[in-house]
């Protein structure tokens, strides 16, 4: 086994869950998720020589995954849709839920999913990273903007989502 | 995390596939380089190294122009190939967008090199063709016909290239510009 192969195996073994999780936001079904995972792995392999440890490995993985999801190699940058599992934990990160009814929660979640998909491409990418509990510093490094800029964007997106949900009276 | 299900992959076959991709890149690159080098050596042999006494100074200069033009095209190809092969997916999204915006522009830095190559081909073809017909036709007539044919060929090439760019890359280029603007807001 050569060096590149060993390094690759090691990275994948340690980050399989992270890759799988980030891919799940960008695909609606398991087959598409698997295809995207394969694509991410191919791009990790292709970019492996450029990993010198300057960035955290997780940041590096997120960059490859997000860039793959955005489809830079394709003929069209994807107007990506984001898919959220019915996951209350993720939902709590974006808006405060003060709701006990399961049905209400589901409605809220559905509306939130729709609202997130109204966001611009970059905002959607930022939201997936927020949902992944990636810290602001790391998000800044993935996107290539400053940390204060990330904070401002997240604050604005959350406000937009809250306003939209309020106007829907959910 | 959105989905904690771990979907284990078949690493061995995956790595095998990726090694194949790597070797395929190398093969394609090698093949095209060989084709370009054949052209360079062919023209160098025919016009520069050929001891035939009928070859005039014009022919020798034309040969030099052809060899230079093909060398330039080889260089452009190699640079483009590297640019597409080495897309670094681990760059920050903004960096990736800036690179994509440059990569998918219609007017590239390479355009100047391509125009130089075309001018060299034009000079070389004129130097080879004009002396052949100078006895039968006026110089300017032959010169204009050569220019007309070459302009037509370049025009067709340009139109095909532009249409291909409109069809395949324009929307991508516009999207990158929109996203970059969005990042700066």
Coordinates of C-alpha atoms in Angstrom, one line a residue:
Chain A
X1 CA 0.0 0.0 0.0
X2 CA 1.5 3.3 -1.0
X3 CA 1.6 6.5 1.1
X4 CA -1.3 8.2 -0.7
X5 CA -3.5 5.1 -0.4
X6 CA -2.7 4.8 3.4
X7 CA -3.4 8.5 4.0
X8 CA -6.6 8.3 2.0
X9 CA -7.9 5.2 3.9
X10 CA -7.0 6.9 7.2
X11 CA -8.9 10.1 6.3
X12 CA -12.0 8.2 5.1
X13 CA -12.1 5.9 8.1
X14 CA -11.9 8.8 10.5
X15 CA -14.4 11.0 8.6
X16 CA -16.9 8.6 7.1
X17 CA -19.8 9.8 9.3
X18 CA -18.9 13.5 8.6
X19 CA -18.9 12.9 4.9
X20 CA -22.1 10.9 5.0
X21 CA -23.8 13.5 7.1
X22 CA -23.0 16.5 5.0
X23 CA -23.9 14.7 1.8
X24 CA -27.3 13.9 3.3
X25 CA -28.3 17.6 3.2
X26 CA -27.7 17.7 -0.5
X27 CA -29.6 14.6 -1.7
X28 CA -33.1 13.5 -1.1
X29 CA -32.6 9.7 -1.3
X30 CA -30.0 7.1 -0.3
X31 CA -28.9 6.4 -3.8
X32 CA -28.2 10.0 -4.6
X33 CA -26.4 10.4 -1.3
X34 CA -24.2 7.4 -2.1
X35 CA -23.4 8.9 -5.5
X36 CA -22.5 12.2 -3.9
X37 CA -20.4 10.4 -1.3
X38 CA -18.5 8.7 -4.1
X39 CA -18.0 12.0 -5.8
X40 CA -16.7 13.6 -2.6
X41 CA -14.3 10.6 -2.1
X42 CA -13.0 11.0 -5.6
X43 CA -12.4 14.7 -5.1
X44 CA -10.7 14.0 -1.7
X45 CA -8.4 11.6 -3.6
X46 CA -7.7 14.2 -6.3
X47 CA -7.0 16.9 -3.7
X48 CA -5.1 14.8 -1.3
X49 CA -1.7 16.1 -2.4
X50 CA -2.8 19.6 -1.4
X51 CA -3.5 18.7 2.2
X52 CA -0.6 19.9 4.2
X53 CA -2.3 20.2 7.6
X54 CA -2.6 24.0 7.4
X55 CA -6.3 23.7 8.0
X56 CA -8.1 21.3 10.3
X57 CA -8.8 18.0 8.6
X58 CA -12.5 18.5 9.3
X59 CA -12.4 21.9 7.6
X60 CA -10.6 20.4 4.6
X61 CA -13.3 17.6 4.4
X62 CA -16.1 20.2 4.6
X63 CA -14.5 22.2 1.8
X64 CA -14.3 19.3 -0.5
X65 CA -17.8 18.2 0.3
X66 CA -19.4 21.6 -0.1
X67 CA -17.4 22.3 -3.3
X68 CA -18.5 18.9 -4.7
X69 CA -22.1 19.6 -3.8
X70 CA -22.0 22.9 -5.5
X71 CA -21.0 21.1 -8.7
X72 CA -17.9 23.1 -9.7
X73 CA -16.8 20.4 -12.1
X74 CA -20.2 20.2 -13.8
X75 CA -21.5 22.4 -16.6
X76 CA -23.7 24.2 -14.2
X77 CA -23.4 25.3 -10.6
X78 CA -26.2 23.6 -8.9
X79 CA -29.1 25.6 -7.4
X80 CA -28.8 23.1 -4.6
X81 CA -31.9 22.1 -2.6
X82 CA -31.3 21.3 1.0
X83 CA -33.0 18.2 2.5
X84 CA -33.5 18.1 6.3
X85 CA -34.3 15.0 8.2
X86 CA -37.2 15.3 10.6
X87 CA -34.6 16.1 13.2
X88 CA -35.6 18.3 16.1
X89 CA -32.0 18.7 17.2
X90 CA -31.2 20.4 13.9
X91 CA -34.3 22.5 14.1
X92 CA -33.5 23.8 17.6
X93 CA -30.3 25.3 16.2
X94 CA -32.2 27.6 13.9
X95 CA -35.3 28.6 15.7
X96 CA -36.6 28.2 19.3
X97 CA -39.3 25.6 19.4
X98 CA -41.8 26.2 22.1
X99 CA -44.2 23.6 20.9
X100 CA -45.2 20.3 22.4
X101 CA -47.6 19.1 19.7
X102 CA -45.9 16.6 17.4
X103 CA -48.1 17.7 14.5
X104 CA -47.2 21.4 15.0
X105 CA -43.5 20.5 15.2
X106 CA -43.8 18.6 11.9
X107 CA -45.5 21.6 10.3
X108 CA -42.9 23.9 11.6
X109 CA -40.1 21.7 10.4
X110 CA -41.7 21.4 6.9
X111 CA -42.1 25.2 6.7
X112 CA -38.5 25.7 7.8
X113 CA -37.3 23.3 5.2
X114 CA -39.2 25.3 2.5
X115 CA -37.9 28.6 3.8
X116 CA -34.3 27.4 3.9
X117 CA -34.7 26.4 0.2
X118 CA -35.7 30.0 -0.6
X119 CA -32.3 31.2 0.6
X120 CA -29.5 31.9 -1.8
X121 CA -27.0 29.2 -2.6
X122 CA -24.3 30.5 -0.3
X123 CA -26.7 31.0 2.6
X124 CA -27.9 27.4 2.2
X125 CA -24.3 26.2 2.4
X126 CA -23.8 28.2 5.5
X127 CA -27.0 26.7 7.0
X128 CA -25.9 23.2 6.4
X129 CA -22.6 23.9 8.2
X130 CA -24.5 25.5 11.1
X131 CA -26.7 22.4 11.3
X132 CA -23.5 20.3 11.3
X133 CA -22.5 22.3 14.4
X134 CA -19.4 23.6 12.6
X135 CA -18.1 26.6 14.5
X136 CA -18.0 30.1 13.0
X137 CA -14.2 30.1 12.6
X138 CA -14.4 26.8 10.6
X139 CA -17.3 28.1 8.5
X140 CA -15.3 31.2 7.7
X141 CA -12.4 29.0 6.6
X142 CA -14.7 26.7 4.5
X143 CA -16.4 29.6 2.7
X144 CA -13.4 31.9 2.5
X145 CA -14.9 34.9 4.3
X146 CA -14.1 36.5 7.6
X147 CA -15.5 35.2 10.9
X148 CA -17.4 38.5 11.6
X149 CA -18.9 38.2 8.2
X150 CA -20.1 34.7 9.0
X151 CA -21.7 35.8 12.2
X152 CA -23.5 38.7 10.4
X153 CA -24.7 36.3 7.7
X154 CA -25.9 33.6 10.2
X155 CA -27.7 36.3 12.3
X156 CA -29.4 37.7 9.2
X157 CA -30.4 34.2 7.9
X158 CA -31.9 33.2 11.3
X159 CA -33.8 36.5 11.5
X160 CA -35.2 35.9 7.9
X161 CA -36.2 32.4 8.9
X162 CA -37.9 33.5 12.1
X163 CA -39.8 36.3 10.3
X164 CA -40.9 33.9 7.5
X165 CA -42.1 31.4 10.1
X166 CA -44.0 34.1 12.0
X167 CA -45.7 35.3 8.9
X168 CA -46.8 31.8 8.2
X169 CA -48.3 31.8 11.7
X170 CA -46.9 28.4 12.6
Chain B
X1 CA -25.7 15.8 12.5
X2 CA -28.4 15.3 9.9
X3 CA -28.0 11.6 9.4
X4 CA -26.0 9.4 11.6
X5 CA -26.3 6.4 9.4
X6 CA -22.9 5.2 8.3
X7 CA -22.9 3.9 4.8
X8 CA -19.8 1.8 4.5
X9 CA -18.2 1.9 1.2
X10 CA -16.2 -0.7 -0.6
X11 CA -12.9 1.0 -0.2
X12 CA -10.8 -1.5 -2.3
X13 CA -12.9 -1.1 -5.4
X14 CA -13.1 2.6 -4.9
X15 CA -9.4 3.0 -4.6
X16 CA -9.0 0.8 -7.7
X17 CA -11.3 3.1 -9.6
X18 CA -9.5 6.2 -8.5
X19 CA -6.1 4.7 -9.5
X20 CA -7.7 4.1 -12.9
X21 CA -8.8 7.7 -13.1
X22 CA -5.2 8.8 -12.3
X23 CA -3.7 6.6 -14.9
X24 CA -6.3 7.6 -17.5
X25 CA -5.3 11.2 -17.0
X26 CA -1.7 10.4 -17.5
X27 CA -2.5 8.3 -20.6
X28 CA -4.6 11.0 -22.3
X29 CA -2.0 13.7 -21.4
X30 CA 0.8 11.5 -22.8
X31 CA -1.1 10.7 -26.0
X32 CA -1.9 14.3 -26.8
X33 CA 1.6 15.4 -26.1
X34 CA 2.9 12.8 -28.5
X35 CA 0.5 14.0 -31.2
X36 CA 1.6 17.6 -30.8
X37 CA 5.3 16.6 -30.8
X38 CA 4.8 14.6 -34.0
X39 CA 3.5 17.7 -35.6
X40 CA 6.4 19.8 -34.3
X41 CA 9.0 17.2 -35.5
X42 CA 7.2 16.7 -38.8
X43 CA 7.2 20.3 -39.7
X44 CA 10.8 20.8 -38.4
X45 CA 11.9 17.9 -40.5
X46 CA 10.0 19.0 -43.7
X47 CA 10.9 22.7 -43.6
X48 CA 13.9 23.2 -41.3
X49 CA 16.1 20.0 -41.4
X50 CA 15.2 18.9 -45.0
X51 CA 18.4 19.3 -47.1
X52 CA 16.3 19.7 -50.3
X53 CA 18.0 22.5 -52.3
X54 CA 14.6 23.6 -53.7
X55 CA 13.6 24.8 -50.2
X56 CA 14.1 28.6 -50.1
X57 CA 14.7 30.9 -47.2
X58 CA 11.0 31.6 -47.2
X59 CA 10.3 27.9 -46.7
X60 CA 12.8 27.8 -43.8
X61 CA 11.2 30.8 -42.2
X62 CA 7.7 29.3 -42.8
X63 CA 8.9 26.0 -41.1
X64 CA 10.2 28.0 -38.1
X65 CA 6.8 29.7 -37.9
X66 CA 4.9 26.4 -38.1
X67 CA 7.1 24.8 -35.4
X68 CA 6.7 27.9 -33.1
X69 CA 2.9 27.9 -33.7
X70 CA 2.6 24.1 -32.8
X71 CA 4.9 24.6 -29.8
X72 CA 2.6 27.4 -28.6
X73 CA -0.5 25.3 -29.1
X74 CA 1.2 22.4 -27.2
X75 CA 1.9 24.8 -24.4
X76 CA -1.7 26.1 -24.3
X77 CA -3.0 22.6 -24.3
X78 CA -0.7 21.5 -21.5
X79 CA -1.7 24.5 -19.4
X80 CA -5.4 24.0 -20.0
X81 CA -5.2 20.3 -19.3
X82 CA -3.4 21.0 -16.0
X83 CA -5.9 23.7 -15.1
X84 CA -8.8 21.3 -15.5
X85 CA -7.1 18.2 -14.1
X86 CA -5.9 20.0 -11.0
X87 CA -9.1 21.5 -9.8
X88 CA -8.4 21.7 -6.1
X89 CA -11.7 20.8 -4.3
X90 CA -10.1 21.6 -0.9
X91 CA -9.9 25.3 -1.6
X92 CA -12.3 27.7 0.2
X93 CA -15.6 28.2 -1.7
X94 CA -14.8 31.8 -2.5
X95 CA -11.4 30.8 -4.0
X96 CA -13.1 28.0 -5.9
X97 CA -15.6 30.5 -7.3
X98 CA -12.9 33.0 -8.3
X99 CA -11.0 30.2 -10.1
X100 CA -14.1 29.0 -11.8
X101 CA -15.0 32.6 -12.9
X102 CA -11.5 32.9 -14.5
X103 CA -11.6 29.4 -16.0
X104 CA -15.0 29.8 -17.7
X105 CA -14.5 33.3 -19.1
X106 CA -14.7 33.5 -22.9
X107 CA -11.6 35.8 -23.2
X108 CA -8.8 34.0 -21.5
X109 CA -5.1 34.9 -20.9
X110 CA -4.5 32.1 -23.4
X111 CA -6.4 34.0 -26.1
X112 CA -3.3 36.2 -26.8
X113 CA -1.1 33.0 -27.2
X114 CA -3.7 31.5 -29.5
X115 CA -3.9 34.7 -31.6
X116 CA 0.0 34.6 -31.8
X117 CA -0.2 31.0 -33.0
X118 CA -2.8 31.9 -35.6
X119 CA -0.7 34.8 -36.9
X120 CA 2.4 32.5 -37.1
X121 CA 0.4 29.9 -39.1
X122 CA -0.8 32.8 -41.3
X123 CA 2.7 34.0 -41.9
X124 CA 4.0 30.5 -42.6
X125 CA 1.1 29.6 -45.0
X126 CA 1.6 32.9 -46.9
X127 CA 5.3 32.3 -47.2
X128 CA 4.7 28.8 -48.6
X129 CA 1.7 29.5 -50.9
X130 CA 2.4 33.0 -52.3
X131 CA 5.7 32.0 -54.1
X132 CA 3.9 29.1 -55.7
X133 CA 1.4 31.3 -57.5
X134 CA 3.3 34.5 -57.9
X135 CA 4.1 33.6 -61.6
X136 CA 0.5 33.2 -62.5
X137 CA -1.3 35.9 -60.3
X138 CA -0.6 39.3 -58.9
X139 CA 1.0 39.2 -55.4
X140 CA -1.8 41.1 -53.8
X141 CA -4.4 38.7 -55.3
X142 CA -2.7 35.6 -53.9
X143 CA -2.1 37.4 -50.6
X144 CA -5.7 38.4 -50.3
X145 CA -7.0 34.9 -51.2
X146 CA -4.7 33.3 -48.6
X147 CA -5.9 35.8 -46.0
X148 CA -9.5 35.2 -47.0
X149 CA -9.2 31.4 -46.6
X150 CA -7.4 31.7 -43.3
X151 CA -9.8 34.4 -42.0
X152 CA -12.7 32.1 -43.0
X153 CA -11.2 29.1 -41.2
X154 CA -10.4 31.2 -38.1
X155 CA -13.9 32.7 -38.3
X156 CA -15.6 29.3 -38.4
X157 CA -13.4 28.1 -35.5
X158 CA -14.2 31.3 -33.5
X159 CA -18.0 30.9 -34.2
X160 CA -18.0 27.2 -33.2
X161 CA -15.9 28.0 -30.1
X162 CA -18.2 30.9 -29.1
X163 CA -21.4 28.9 -29.6
X164 CA -19.9 26.1 -27.5
X165 CA -19.0 28.6 -24.8
X166 CA -22.6 30.0 -24.9
X167 CA -24.0 26.5 -24.7
X168 CA -21.8 25.0 -22.1
X169 CA -20.0 27.6 -20.0
X170 CA -21.8 31.0 -20.2
X171 CA -24.4 30.1 -17.6
X172 CA -21.8 28.6 -15.3
X173 CA -19.7 31.8 -15.7
X174 CA -22.7 34.0 -14.9
X175 CA -23.6 31.9 -11.8
X176 CA -20.1 32.2 -10.5
X177 CA -20.3 36.0 -10.8
X178 CA -23.6 36.1 -9.0
X179 CA -22.3 33.9 -6.2
X180 CA -19.2 36.0 -5.8
X181 CA -21.3 39.1 -5.6
X182 CA -23.4 37.4 -3.0
X183 CA -20.3 36.6 -0.9
X184 CA -19.2 40.2 -1.0
X185 CA -22.5 41.5 0.3

